[in-house]
Tab-separated table of C-alpha atoms in Angstrom:
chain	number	residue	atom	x	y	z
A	1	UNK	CA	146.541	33.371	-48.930
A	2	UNK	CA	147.864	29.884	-48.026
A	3	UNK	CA	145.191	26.761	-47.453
A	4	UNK	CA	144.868	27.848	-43.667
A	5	UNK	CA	143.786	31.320	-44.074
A	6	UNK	CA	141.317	30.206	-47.173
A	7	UNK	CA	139.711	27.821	-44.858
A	8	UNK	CA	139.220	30.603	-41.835
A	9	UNK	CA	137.961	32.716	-44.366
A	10	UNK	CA	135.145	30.392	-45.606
A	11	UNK	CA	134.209	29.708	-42.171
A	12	UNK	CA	133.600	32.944	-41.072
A	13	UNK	CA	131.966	32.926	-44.618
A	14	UNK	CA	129.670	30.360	-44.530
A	15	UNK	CA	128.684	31.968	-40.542
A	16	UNK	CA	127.950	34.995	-42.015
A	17	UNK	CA	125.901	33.805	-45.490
A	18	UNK	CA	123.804	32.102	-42.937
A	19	UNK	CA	123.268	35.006	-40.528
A	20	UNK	CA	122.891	37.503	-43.055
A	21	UNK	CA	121.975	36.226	-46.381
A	22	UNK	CA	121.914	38.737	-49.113
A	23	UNK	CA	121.315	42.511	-47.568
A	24	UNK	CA	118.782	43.609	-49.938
A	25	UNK	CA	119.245	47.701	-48.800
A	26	UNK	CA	122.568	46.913	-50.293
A	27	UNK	CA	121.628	45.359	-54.024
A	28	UNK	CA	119.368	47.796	-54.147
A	29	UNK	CA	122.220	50.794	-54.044
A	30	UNK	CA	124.640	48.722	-55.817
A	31	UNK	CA	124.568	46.265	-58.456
A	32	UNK	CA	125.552	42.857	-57.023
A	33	UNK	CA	128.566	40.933	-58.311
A	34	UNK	CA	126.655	38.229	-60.151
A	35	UNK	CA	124.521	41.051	-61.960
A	36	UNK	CA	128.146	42.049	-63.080
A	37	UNK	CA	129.018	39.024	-64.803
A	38	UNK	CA	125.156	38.792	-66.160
A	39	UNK	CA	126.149	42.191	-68.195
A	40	UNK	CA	129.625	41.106	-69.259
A	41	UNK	CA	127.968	37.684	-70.519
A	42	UNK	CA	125.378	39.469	-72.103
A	43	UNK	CA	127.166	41.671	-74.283
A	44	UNK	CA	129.489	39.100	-74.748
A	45	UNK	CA	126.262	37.005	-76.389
A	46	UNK	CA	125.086	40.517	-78.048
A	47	UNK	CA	128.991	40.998	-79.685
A	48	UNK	CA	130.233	37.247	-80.678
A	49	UNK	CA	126.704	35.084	-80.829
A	50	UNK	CA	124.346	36.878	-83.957
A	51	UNK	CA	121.991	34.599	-85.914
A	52	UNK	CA	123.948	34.966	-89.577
A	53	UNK	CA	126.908	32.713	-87.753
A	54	UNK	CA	127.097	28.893	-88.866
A	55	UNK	CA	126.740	26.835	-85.886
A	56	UNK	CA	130.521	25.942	-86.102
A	57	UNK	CA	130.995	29.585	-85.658
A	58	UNK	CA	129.177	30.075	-82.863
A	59	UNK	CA	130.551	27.602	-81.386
A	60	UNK	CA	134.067	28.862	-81.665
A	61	UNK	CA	132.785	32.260	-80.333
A	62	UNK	CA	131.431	30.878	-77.132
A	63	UNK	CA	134.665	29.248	-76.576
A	64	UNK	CA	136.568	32.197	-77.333
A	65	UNK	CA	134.106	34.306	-74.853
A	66	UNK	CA	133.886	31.829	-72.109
A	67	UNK	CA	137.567	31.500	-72.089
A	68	UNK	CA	137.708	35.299	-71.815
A	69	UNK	CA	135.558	36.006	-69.329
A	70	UNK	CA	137.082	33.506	-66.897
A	71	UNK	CA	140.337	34.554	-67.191
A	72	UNK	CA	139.094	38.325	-66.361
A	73	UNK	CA	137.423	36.743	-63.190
A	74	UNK	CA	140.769	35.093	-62.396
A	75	UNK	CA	142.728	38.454	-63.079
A	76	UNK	CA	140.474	39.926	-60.469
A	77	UNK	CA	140.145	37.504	-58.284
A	78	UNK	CA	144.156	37.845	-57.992
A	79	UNK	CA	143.648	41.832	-57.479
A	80	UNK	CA	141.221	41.456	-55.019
A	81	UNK	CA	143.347	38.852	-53.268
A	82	UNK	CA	146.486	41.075	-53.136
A	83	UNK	CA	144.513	44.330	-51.967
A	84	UNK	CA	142.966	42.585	-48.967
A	85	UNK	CA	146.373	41.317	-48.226
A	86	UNK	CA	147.323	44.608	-47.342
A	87	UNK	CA	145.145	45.151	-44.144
A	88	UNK	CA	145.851	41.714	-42.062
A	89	UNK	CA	143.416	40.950	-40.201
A	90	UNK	CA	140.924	43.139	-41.437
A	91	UNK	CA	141.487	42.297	-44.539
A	92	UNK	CA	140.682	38.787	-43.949
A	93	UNK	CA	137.459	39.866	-42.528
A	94	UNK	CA	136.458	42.074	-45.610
A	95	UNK	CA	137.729	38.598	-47.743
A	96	UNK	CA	135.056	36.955	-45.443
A	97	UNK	CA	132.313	39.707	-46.989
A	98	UNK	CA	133.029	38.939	-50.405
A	99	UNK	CA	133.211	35.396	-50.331
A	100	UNK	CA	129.651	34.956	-48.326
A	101	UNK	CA	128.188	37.128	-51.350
A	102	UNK	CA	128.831	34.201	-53.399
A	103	UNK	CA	127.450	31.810	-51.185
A	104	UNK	CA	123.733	31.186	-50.893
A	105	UNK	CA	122.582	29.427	-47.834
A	106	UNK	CA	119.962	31.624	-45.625
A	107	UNK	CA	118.393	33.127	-49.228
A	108	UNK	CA	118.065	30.127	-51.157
A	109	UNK	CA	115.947	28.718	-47.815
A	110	UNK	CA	114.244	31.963	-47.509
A	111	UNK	CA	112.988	31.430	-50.794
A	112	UNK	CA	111.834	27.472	-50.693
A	113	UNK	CA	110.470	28.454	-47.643
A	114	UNK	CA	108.570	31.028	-48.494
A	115	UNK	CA	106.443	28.225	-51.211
A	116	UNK	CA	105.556	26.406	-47.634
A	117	UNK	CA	104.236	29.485	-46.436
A	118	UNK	CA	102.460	31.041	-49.657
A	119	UNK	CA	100.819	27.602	-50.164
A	120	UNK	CA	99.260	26.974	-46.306
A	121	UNK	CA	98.437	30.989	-46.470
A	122	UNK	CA	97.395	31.769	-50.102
A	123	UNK	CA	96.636	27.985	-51.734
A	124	UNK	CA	97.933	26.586	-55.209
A	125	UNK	CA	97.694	30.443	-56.558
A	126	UNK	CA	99.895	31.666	-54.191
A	127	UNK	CA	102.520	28.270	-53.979
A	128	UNK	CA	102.742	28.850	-57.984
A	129	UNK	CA	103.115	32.490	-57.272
A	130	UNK	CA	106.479	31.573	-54.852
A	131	UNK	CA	107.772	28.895	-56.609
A	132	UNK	CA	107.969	30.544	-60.108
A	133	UNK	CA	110.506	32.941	-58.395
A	134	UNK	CA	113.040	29.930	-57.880
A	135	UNK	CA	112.091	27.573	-60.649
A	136	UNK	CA	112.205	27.627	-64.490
A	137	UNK	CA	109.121	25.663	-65.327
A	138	UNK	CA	105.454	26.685	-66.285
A	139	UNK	CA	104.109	27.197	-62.845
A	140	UNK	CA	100.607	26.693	-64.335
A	141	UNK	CA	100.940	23.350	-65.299
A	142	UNK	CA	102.269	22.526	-61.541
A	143	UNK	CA	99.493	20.898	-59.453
A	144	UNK	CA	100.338	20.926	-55.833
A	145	UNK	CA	102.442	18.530	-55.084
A	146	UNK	CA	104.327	19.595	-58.443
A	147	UNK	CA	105.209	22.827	-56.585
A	148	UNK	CA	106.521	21.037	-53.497
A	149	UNK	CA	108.685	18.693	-55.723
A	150	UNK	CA	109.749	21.705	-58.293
A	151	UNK	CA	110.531	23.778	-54.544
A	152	UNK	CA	112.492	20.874	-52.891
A	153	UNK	CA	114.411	19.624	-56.247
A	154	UNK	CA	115.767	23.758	-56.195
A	155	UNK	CA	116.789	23.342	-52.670
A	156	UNK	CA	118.665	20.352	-53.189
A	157	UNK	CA	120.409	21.402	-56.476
A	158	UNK	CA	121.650	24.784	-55.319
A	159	UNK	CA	122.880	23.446	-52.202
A	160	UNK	CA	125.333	21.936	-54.842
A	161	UNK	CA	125.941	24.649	-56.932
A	162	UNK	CA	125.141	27.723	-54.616
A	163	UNK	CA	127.165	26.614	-51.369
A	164	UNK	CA	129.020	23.547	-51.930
A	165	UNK	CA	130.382	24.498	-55.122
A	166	UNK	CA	131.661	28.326	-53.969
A	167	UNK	CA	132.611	26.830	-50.713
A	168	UNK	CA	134.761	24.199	-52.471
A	169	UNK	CA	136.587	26.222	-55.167
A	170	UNK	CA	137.332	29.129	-52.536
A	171	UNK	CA	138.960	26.303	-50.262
A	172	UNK	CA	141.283	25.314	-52.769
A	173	UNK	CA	141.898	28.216	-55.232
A	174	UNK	CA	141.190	31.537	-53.460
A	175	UNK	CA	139.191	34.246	-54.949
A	176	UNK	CA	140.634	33.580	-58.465
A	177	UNK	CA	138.857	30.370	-58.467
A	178	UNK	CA	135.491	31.500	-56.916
A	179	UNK	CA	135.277	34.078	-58.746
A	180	UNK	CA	136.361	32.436	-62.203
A	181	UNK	CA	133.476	29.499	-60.934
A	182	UNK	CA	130.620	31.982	-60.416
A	183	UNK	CA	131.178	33.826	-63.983
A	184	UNK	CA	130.826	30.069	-65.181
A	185	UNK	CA	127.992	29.028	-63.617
A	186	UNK	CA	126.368	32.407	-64.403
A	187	UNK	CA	127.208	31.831	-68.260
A	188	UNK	CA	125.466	28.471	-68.091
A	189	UNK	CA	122.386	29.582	-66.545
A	190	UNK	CA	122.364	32.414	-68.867
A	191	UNK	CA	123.715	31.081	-72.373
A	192	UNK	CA	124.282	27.046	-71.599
A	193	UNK	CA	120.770	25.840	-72.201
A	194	UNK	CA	120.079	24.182	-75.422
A	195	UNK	CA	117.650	26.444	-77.224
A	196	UNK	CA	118.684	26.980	-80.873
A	197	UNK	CA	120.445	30.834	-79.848
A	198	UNK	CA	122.542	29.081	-77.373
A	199	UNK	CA	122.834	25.124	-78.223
A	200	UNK	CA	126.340	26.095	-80.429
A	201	UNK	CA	127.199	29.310	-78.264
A	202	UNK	CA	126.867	27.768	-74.745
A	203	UNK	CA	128.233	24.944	-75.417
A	204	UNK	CA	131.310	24.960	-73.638
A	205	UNK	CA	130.050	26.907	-70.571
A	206	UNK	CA	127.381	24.497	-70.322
A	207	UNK	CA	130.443	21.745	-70.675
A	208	UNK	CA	132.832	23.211	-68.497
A	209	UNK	CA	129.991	23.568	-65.422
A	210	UNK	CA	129.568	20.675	-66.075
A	211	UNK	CA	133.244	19.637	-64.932
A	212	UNK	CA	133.021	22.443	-62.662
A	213	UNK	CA	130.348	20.943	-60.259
A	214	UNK	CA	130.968	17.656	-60.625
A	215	UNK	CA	133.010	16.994	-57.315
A	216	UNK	CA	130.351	19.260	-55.493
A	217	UNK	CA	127.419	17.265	-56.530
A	218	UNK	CA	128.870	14.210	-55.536
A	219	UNK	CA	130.115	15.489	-51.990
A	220	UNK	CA	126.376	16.841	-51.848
A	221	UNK	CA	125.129	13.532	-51.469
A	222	UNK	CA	127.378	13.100	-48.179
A	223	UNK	CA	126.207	16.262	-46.699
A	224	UNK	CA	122.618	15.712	-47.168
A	225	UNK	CA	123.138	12.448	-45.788
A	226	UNK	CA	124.641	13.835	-42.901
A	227	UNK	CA	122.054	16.711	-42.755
A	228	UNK	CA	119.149	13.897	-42.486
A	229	UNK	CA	121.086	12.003	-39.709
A	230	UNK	CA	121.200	14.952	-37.238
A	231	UNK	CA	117.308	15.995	-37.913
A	232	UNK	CA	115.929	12.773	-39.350
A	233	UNK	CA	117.717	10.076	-38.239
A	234	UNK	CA	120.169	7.020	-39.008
A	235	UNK	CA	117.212	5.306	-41.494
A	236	UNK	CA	116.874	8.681	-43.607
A	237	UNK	CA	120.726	9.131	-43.957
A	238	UNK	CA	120.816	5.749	-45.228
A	239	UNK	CA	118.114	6.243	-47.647
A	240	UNK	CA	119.644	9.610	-48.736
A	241	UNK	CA	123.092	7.812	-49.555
A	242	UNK	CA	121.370	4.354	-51.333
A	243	UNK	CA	119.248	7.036	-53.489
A	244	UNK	CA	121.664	9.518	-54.258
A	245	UNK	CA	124.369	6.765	-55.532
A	246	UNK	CA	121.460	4.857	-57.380
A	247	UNK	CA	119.301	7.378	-59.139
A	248	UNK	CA	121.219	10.306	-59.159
A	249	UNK	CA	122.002	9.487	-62.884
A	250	UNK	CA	118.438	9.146	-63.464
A	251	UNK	CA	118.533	13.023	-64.010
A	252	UNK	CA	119.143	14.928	-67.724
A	253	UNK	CA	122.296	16.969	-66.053
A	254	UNK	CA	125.228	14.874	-64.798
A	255	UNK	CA	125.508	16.795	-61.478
A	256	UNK	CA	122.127	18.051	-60.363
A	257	UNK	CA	120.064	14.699	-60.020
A	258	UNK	CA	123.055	13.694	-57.148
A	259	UNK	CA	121.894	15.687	-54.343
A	260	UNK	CA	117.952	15.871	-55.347
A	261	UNK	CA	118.004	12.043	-55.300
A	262	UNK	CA	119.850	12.162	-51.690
A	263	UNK	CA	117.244	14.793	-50.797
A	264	UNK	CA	114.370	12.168	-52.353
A	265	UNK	CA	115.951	9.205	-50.189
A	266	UNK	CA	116.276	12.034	-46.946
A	267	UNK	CA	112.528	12.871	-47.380
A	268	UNK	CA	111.182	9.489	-48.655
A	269	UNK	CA	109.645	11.312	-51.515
A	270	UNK	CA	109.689	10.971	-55.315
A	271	UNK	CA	111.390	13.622	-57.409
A	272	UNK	CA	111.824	14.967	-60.925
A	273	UNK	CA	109.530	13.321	-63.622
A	274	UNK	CA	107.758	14.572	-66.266
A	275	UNK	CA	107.839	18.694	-66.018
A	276	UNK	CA	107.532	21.757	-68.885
A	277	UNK	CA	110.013	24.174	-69.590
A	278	UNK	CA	108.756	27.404	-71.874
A	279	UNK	CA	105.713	25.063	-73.200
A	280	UNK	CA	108.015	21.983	-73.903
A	281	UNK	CA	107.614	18.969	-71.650
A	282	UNK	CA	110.954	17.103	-70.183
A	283	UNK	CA	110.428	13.426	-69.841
A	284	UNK	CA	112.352	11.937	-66.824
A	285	UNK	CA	111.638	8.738	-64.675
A	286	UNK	CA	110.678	9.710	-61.417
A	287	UNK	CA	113.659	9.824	-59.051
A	288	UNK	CA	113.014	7.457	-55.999
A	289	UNK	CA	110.245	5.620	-57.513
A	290	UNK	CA	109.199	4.188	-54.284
A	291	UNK	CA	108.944	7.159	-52.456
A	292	UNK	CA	105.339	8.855	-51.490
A	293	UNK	CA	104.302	10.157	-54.297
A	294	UNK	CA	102.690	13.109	-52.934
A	295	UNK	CA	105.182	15.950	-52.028
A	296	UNK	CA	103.487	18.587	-49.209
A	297	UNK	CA	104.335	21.722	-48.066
A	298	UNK	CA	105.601	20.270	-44.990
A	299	UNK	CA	108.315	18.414	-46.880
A	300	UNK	CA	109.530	21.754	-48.044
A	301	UNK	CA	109.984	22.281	-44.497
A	302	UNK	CA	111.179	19.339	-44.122
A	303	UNK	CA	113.794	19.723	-46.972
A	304	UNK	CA	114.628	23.576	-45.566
A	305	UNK	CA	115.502	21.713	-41.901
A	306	UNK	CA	117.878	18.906	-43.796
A	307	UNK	CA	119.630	21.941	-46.023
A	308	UNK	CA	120.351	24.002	-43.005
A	309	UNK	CA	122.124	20.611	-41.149
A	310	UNK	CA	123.886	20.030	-44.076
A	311	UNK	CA	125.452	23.328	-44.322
A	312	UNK	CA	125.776	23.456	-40.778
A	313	UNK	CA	128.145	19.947	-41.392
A	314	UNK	CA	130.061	21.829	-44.475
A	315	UNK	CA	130.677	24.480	-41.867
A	316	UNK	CA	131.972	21.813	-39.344
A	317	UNK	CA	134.083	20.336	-41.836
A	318	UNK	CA	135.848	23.700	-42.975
A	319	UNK	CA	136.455	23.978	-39.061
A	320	UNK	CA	138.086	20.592	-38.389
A	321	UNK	CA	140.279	21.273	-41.971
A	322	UNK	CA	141.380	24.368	-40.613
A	323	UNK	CA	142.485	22.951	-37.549
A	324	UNK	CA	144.618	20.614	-39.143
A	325	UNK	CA	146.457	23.206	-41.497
A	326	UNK	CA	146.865	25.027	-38.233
């Protein structure tokens, strides 16, 4: 497809990811893509990754597999490209319906959302209940305004990596490079964390999504920004672009503290800190330190009404691009 016809294709994309979301009577007849590339990544790790390997040789494995599996995603990216090339117009449509399965917009708000909700209906039992389903960390230890911050800092980091990211590879390299970025950012949720199975074997997934999300993360801050301006205001937009650029390296991961410390400025609340992972505590500094430092439910809300402008401005951008290439 040439730049033009990517660019129509994410738009009616992104429209129909925010519509739709994910069609749950479908996953449950069919195994979703990502589950896909969870069960080639996982016999991948069962195959190349077993504990009587050196560290060096894990290490060469996981480059060797990561390699692999994105150049299978690219291969059928290009197959997939070239089959819906055959039906025109409708083929550009069914394009559309792949590309918004990668794309996570009206689920990932469903989901923060639904912390808002369990906590005003169901209390700290129930907002621990909710977030645990989007979060990694020990939703017992979360007190809460620990939830709100834990449900907000998700919203803000998959905006990058769930929407902008796709969104961004798609417009430049087609279905070979969405697809070939989802595999990767699967493998690093899966196998890039630095437990002493993976520290050596996900090394280079974790590495190269970290490359891979890098120009998403920063355009994230933008977005949010913009998001804030059209529900918050000109002061909030400010405060999302002067926190973003200043403490968004506050954060362990190079990408993810960029757009939850332009959320943190939007919001005028303090992110990240101290939090556990699997019993072990991650010390942080607090991103914007002079933010309220009591997150609510109704900054979840808050946060949801931002994300959805923001997207809502990604969409408008991929419009007035596509008028230009026109």
């Amino acid at each position: 497809m040439t730049i033009d016809e990517n660019l129509l294709v994410l738009l009616l994309a992104l429209l129909l990811d925010r519509i739709a979301g994910d069609p749950q009577w479908l996953w449950s007849r069919v195994p979703h893509p990502v589950v896909v590339f969870g069960a080639a990544i996982s016999y991948a790790d069962q195959q190349l990754n077993p504990s009587s390997l050196t560290g060096s040789q894990r290490r060469m494995n996981g480059v060797a597999a990561i390699l692999t599996l994105l150049l299978l995603s690219i291969a059928a990216g290009f197959v997939f490209d070239r089959f819906f090339a055959l039906f025109g117009l409708a083929g550009i449509v069914l394009e559309a319906g792949l590309v918004a399965i990668f794309l996570a917009q009206k689920s990932l708000a469903d989901h923060v959302a639904a912390v808002a909700t369990a906590l005003r209906d169901h209390g700290l039992a129930g907002g621990r209940a909710a977030v645990s389903r989007i979060v990694g960390r020990d939703p017992e230890t979360l007190d809460e305004p620990a939830v709100c911050r834990a449900a907000i800092e998700s919203l803000a980091e998959n905006f990058s990596d769930g929407v902008v990211a796709p969104a961004l590879c798609y417009a430049v390299f087609g279905l070979p490079g969405l697809l070939a970025y989802k595999m990767l950012n699967t493998a690093d949720s899966m196998i890039g964390h630095r437990s002493e199975k993976y520290i050596d074997f996900g090394w280079a997934a974790a590495r190269l999504d970290d490359i891979a999300n890098w120009p998403a993360a920063r355009l994230s801050i933008l977005l949010i920004a913009a998001g804030a301006w059209i529900r918050r205001g000109i002061s909030p937009c400010r405060e999302a672009i002067r926190v973003g650029m200043r403490d968004g390296g506050l954060h362990r991961s190079p990408n993810s503290g960029r757009p939850e410390a332009a959320m943190a400025g939007a919001l005028n609340v303090q992110l990240a800190g101290p939090r556990i992972y699997g019993g072990v505590v991650v010390t942080e500094p607090m991103i914007n330190n002079a933010g309220r430092d009591v997150a609510t439910a109704g900054d979840i809300e808050d946060g949801v009404s931002v994300f959805y402008a923001s997207c809502m401005v990604l969409a408008g951008l991929t419009f007035g691009l596509f008028l230009c290439f026109l």
